[in-house]
GROMACS .gro file of C-alpha atoms in nm:
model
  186
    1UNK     CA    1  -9.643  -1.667  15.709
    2UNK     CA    2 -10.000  -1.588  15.806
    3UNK     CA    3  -9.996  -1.198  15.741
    4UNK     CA    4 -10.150  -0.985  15.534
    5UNK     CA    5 -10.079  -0.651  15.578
    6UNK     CA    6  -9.780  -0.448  15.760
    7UNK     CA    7  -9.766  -0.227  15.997
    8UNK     CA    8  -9.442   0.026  16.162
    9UNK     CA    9  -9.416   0.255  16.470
   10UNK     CA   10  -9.169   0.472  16.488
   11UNK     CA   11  -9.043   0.681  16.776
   12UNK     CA   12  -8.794   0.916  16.839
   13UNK     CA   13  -8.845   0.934  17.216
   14UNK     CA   14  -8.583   1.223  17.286
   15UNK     CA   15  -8.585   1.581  17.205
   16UNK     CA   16  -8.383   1.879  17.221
   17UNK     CA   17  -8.053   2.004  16.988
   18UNK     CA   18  -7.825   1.778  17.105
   19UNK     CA   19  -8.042   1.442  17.067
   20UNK     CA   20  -8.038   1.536  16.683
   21UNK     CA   21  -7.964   1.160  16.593
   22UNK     CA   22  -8.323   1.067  16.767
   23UNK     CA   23  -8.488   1.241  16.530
   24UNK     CA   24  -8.275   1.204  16.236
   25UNK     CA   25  -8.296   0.767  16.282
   26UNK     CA   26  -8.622   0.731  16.309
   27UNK     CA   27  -8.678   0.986  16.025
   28UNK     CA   28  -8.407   0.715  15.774
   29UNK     CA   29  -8.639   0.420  15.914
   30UNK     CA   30  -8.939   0.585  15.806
   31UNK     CA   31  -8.831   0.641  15.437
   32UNK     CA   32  -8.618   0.312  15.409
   33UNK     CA   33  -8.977   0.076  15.501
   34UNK     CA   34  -9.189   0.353  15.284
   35UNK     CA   35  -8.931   0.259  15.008
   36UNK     CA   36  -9.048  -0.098  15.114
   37UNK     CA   37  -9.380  -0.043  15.035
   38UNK     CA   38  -9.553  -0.015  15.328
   39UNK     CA   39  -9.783   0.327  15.309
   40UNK     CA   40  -9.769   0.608  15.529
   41UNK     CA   41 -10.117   0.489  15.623
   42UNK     CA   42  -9.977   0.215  15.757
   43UNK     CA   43  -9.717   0.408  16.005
   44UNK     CA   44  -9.754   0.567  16.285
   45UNK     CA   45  -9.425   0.835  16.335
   46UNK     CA   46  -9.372   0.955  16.661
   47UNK     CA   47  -9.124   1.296  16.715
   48UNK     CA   48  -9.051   1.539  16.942
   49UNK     CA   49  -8.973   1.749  16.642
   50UNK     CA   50  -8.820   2.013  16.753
   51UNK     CA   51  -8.483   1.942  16.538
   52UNK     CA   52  -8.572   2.114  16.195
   53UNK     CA   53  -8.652   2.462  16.335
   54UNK     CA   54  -8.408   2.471  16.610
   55UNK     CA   55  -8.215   2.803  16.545
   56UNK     CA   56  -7.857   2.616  16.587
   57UNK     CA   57  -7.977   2.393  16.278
   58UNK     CA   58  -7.735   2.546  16.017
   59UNK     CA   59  -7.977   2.394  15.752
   60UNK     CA   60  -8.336   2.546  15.821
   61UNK     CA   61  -8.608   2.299  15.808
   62UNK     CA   62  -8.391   2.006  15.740
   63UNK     CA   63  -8.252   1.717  15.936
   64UNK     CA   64  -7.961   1.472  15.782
   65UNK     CA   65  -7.909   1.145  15.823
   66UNK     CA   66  -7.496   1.193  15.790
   67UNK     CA   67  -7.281   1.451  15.794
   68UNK     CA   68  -7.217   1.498  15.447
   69UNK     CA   69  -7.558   1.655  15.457
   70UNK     CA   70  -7.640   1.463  15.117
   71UNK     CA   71  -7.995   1.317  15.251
   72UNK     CA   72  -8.262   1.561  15.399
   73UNK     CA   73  -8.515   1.276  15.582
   74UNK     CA   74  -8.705   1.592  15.678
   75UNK     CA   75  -8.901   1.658  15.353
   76UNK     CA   76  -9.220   1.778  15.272
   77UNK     CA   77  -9.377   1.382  15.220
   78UNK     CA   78  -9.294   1.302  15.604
   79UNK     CA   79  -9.595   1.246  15.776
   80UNK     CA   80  -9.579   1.285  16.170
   81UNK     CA   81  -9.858   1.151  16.365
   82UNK     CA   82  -9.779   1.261  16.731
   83UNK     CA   83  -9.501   1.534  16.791
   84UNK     CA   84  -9.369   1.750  17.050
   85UNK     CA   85  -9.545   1.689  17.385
   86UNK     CA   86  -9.779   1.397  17.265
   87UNK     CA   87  -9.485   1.181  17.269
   88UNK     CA   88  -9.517   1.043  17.548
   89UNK     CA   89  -9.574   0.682  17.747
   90UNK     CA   90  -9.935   0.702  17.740
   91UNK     CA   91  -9.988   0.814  17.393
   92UNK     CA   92  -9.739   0.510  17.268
   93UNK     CA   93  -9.930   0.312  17.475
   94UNK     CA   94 -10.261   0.394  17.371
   95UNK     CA   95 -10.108   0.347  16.979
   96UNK     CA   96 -10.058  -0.040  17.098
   97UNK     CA   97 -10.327  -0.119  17.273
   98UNK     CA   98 -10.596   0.120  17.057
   99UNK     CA   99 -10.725   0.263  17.388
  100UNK     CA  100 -10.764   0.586  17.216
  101UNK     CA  101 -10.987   0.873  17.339
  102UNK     CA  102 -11.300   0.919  17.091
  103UNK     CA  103 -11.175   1.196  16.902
  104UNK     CA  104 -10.836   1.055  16.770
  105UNK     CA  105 -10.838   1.032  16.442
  106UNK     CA  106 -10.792   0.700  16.256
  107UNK     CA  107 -10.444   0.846  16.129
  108UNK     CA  108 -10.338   0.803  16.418
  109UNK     CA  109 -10.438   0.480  16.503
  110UNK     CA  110 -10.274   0.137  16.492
  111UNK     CA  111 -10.568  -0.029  16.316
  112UNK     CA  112 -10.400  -0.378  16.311
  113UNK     CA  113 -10.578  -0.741  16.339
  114UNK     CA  114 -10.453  -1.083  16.417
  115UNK     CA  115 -10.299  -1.071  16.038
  116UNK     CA  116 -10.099  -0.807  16.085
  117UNK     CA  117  -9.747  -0.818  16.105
  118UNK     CA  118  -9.618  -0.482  16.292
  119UNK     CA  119  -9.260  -0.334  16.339
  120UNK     CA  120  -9.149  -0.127  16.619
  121UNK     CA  121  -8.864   0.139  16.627
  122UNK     CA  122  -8.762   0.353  16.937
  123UNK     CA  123  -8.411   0.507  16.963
  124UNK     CA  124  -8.368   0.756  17.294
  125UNK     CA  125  -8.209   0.744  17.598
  126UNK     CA  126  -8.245   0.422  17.884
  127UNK     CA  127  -8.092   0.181  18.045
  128UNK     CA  128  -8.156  -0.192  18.229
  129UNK     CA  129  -8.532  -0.277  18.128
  130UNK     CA  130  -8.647   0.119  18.067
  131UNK     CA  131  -8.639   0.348  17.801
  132UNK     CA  132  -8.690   0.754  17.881
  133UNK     CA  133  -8.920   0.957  17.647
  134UNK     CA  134  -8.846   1.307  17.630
  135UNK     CA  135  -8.641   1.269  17.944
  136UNK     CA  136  -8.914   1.324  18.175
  137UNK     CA  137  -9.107   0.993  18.136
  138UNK     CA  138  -8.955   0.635  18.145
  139UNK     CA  139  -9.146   0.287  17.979
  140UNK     CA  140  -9.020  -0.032  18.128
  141UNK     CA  141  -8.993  -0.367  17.983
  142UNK     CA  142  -9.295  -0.452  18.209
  143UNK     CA  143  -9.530  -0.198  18.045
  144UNK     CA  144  -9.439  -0.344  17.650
  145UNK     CA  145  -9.513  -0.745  17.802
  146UNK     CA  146  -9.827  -0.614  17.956
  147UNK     CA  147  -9.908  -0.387  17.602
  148UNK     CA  148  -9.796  -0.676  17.361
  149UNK     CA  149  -9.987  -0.883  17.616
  150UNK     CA  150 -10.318  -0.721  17.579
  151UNK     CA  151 -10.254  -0.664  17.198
  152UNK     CA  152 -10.224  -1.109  17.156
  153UNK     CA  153 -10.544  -1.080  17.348
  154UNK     CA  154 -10.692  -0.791  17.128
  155UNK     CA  155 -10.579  -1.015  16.832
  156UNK     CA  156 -10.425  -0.718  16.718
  157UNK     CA  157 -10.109  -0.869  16.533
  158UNK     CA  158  -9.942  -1.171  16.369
  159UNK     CA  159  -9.609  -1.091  16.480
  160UNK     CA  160  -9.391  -0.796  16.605
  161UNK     CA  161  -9.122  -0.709  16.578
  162UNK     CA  162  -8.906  -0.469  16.818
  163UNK     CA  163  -8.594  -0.303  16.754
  164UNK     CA  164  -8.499  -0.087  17.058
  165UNK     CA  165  -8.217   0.169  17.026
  166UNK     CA  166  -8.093   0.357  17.293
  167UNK     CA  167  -7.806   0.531  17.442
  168UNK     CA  168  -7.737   0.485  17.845
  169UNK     CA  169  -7.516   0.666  18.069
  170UNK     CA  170  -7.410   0.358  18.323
  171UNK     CA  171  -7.135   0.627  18.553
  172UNK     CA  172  -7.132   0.982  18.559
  173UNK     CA  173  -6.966   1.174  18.242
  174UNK     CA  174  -6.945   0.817  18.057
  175UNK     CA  175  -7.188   0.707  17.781
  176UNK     CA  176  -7.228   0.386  17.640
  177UNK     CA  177  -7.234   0.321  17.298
  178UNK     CA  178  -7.573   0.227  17.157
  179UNK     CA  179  -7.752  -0.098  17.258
  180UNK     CA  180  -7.920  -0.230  17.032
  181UNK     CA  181  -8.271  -0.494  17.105
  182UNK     CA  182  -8.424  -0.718  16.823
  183UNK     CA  183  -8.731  -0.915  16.958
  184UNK     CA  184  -8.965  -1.140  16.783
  185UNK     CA  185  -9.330  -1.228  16.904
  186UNK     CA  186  -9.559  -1.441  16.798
   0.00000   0.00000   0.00000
């Protein structure tokens, strides 16, 4: 296939209690491709984090990935990269396109090249062509074809792929269920 290394980003673009489940997927994602073999120097985890200590967490310092509470995905080997207020549309975008300010460290870096194949995770809230990060911010479908753009002209991957999920309220009082977005580029 071309590649020789891989690469993930992960990002829980929501935060507060009640957006538990954006924490708690990206958190199952991030042990499931670790279990895959691809190092935590290779991924780049995004959270608002504020799930684990959140005084209505009945389990202190843990988030579950059911409710049978039989799988804590926040353990002490999790490595987050960017949390609480760095989450945000410029920082994810800077993690594409490696326009980083000097001092960023390269943990938190995307170092990619045109061999690397890279996968992509956001769960949140959206809707049509936008997804919100920490409901104050919104990306649009524009800004990833202009970042994925400038990352084929970077030579920054072999192929990505993008798996969008993301919950949308359409009419007042009514959610959607979860939309779900696989993309492939070459």
């Amino acid at each position: 296939s071309g590649h020789t290394n891989n690469w993930a980003v992960l990002v829980g673009a929501s935060r507060y209690w009640h957006n538990y489940r954006h924490i708690a997927n990206p958190l199952s994602v991030y042990h499931t491709i670790k279990k895959m073999g691809i190092p935590d120097s290779n991924i780049i985890l995004m959270l608002a984090d504020d799930v684990a200590c959140n005084p209505r967490n009945a389990y202190p310092a843990r988030i579950f990935n059911s409710l049978y509470h039989n799988l804590n995905v926040y353990d002490e080997d999790v490595q987050v990269d960017y949390r609480g207020l760095e989450v945000n549309v410029e920082s994810f975008l800077r993690v594409l396109t490696d326009r980083h300010e000097e001092n960023v460290p390269a943990s938190k870096r995307l170092l990619t090249d045109e061999r690397s194949n890279i996968f992509i995770y956001m769960t949140g809230h959206g809707g049509n062509q936008f997804l919100k990060f920490q409901d104050s911010e919104e990306i649009s479908t524009k800004d990833f074809a202009d970042a994925f753009a400038q990352m084929r002209q970077q030579k920054r991957y072999n192929e990505i792929f993008f798996y969008g999920r993301y919950m949308s309220r359409r009419n007042i009082g009514r959610y959607d269920v979860f939309a779900k977005y696989f993309v492939r580029f070459k």
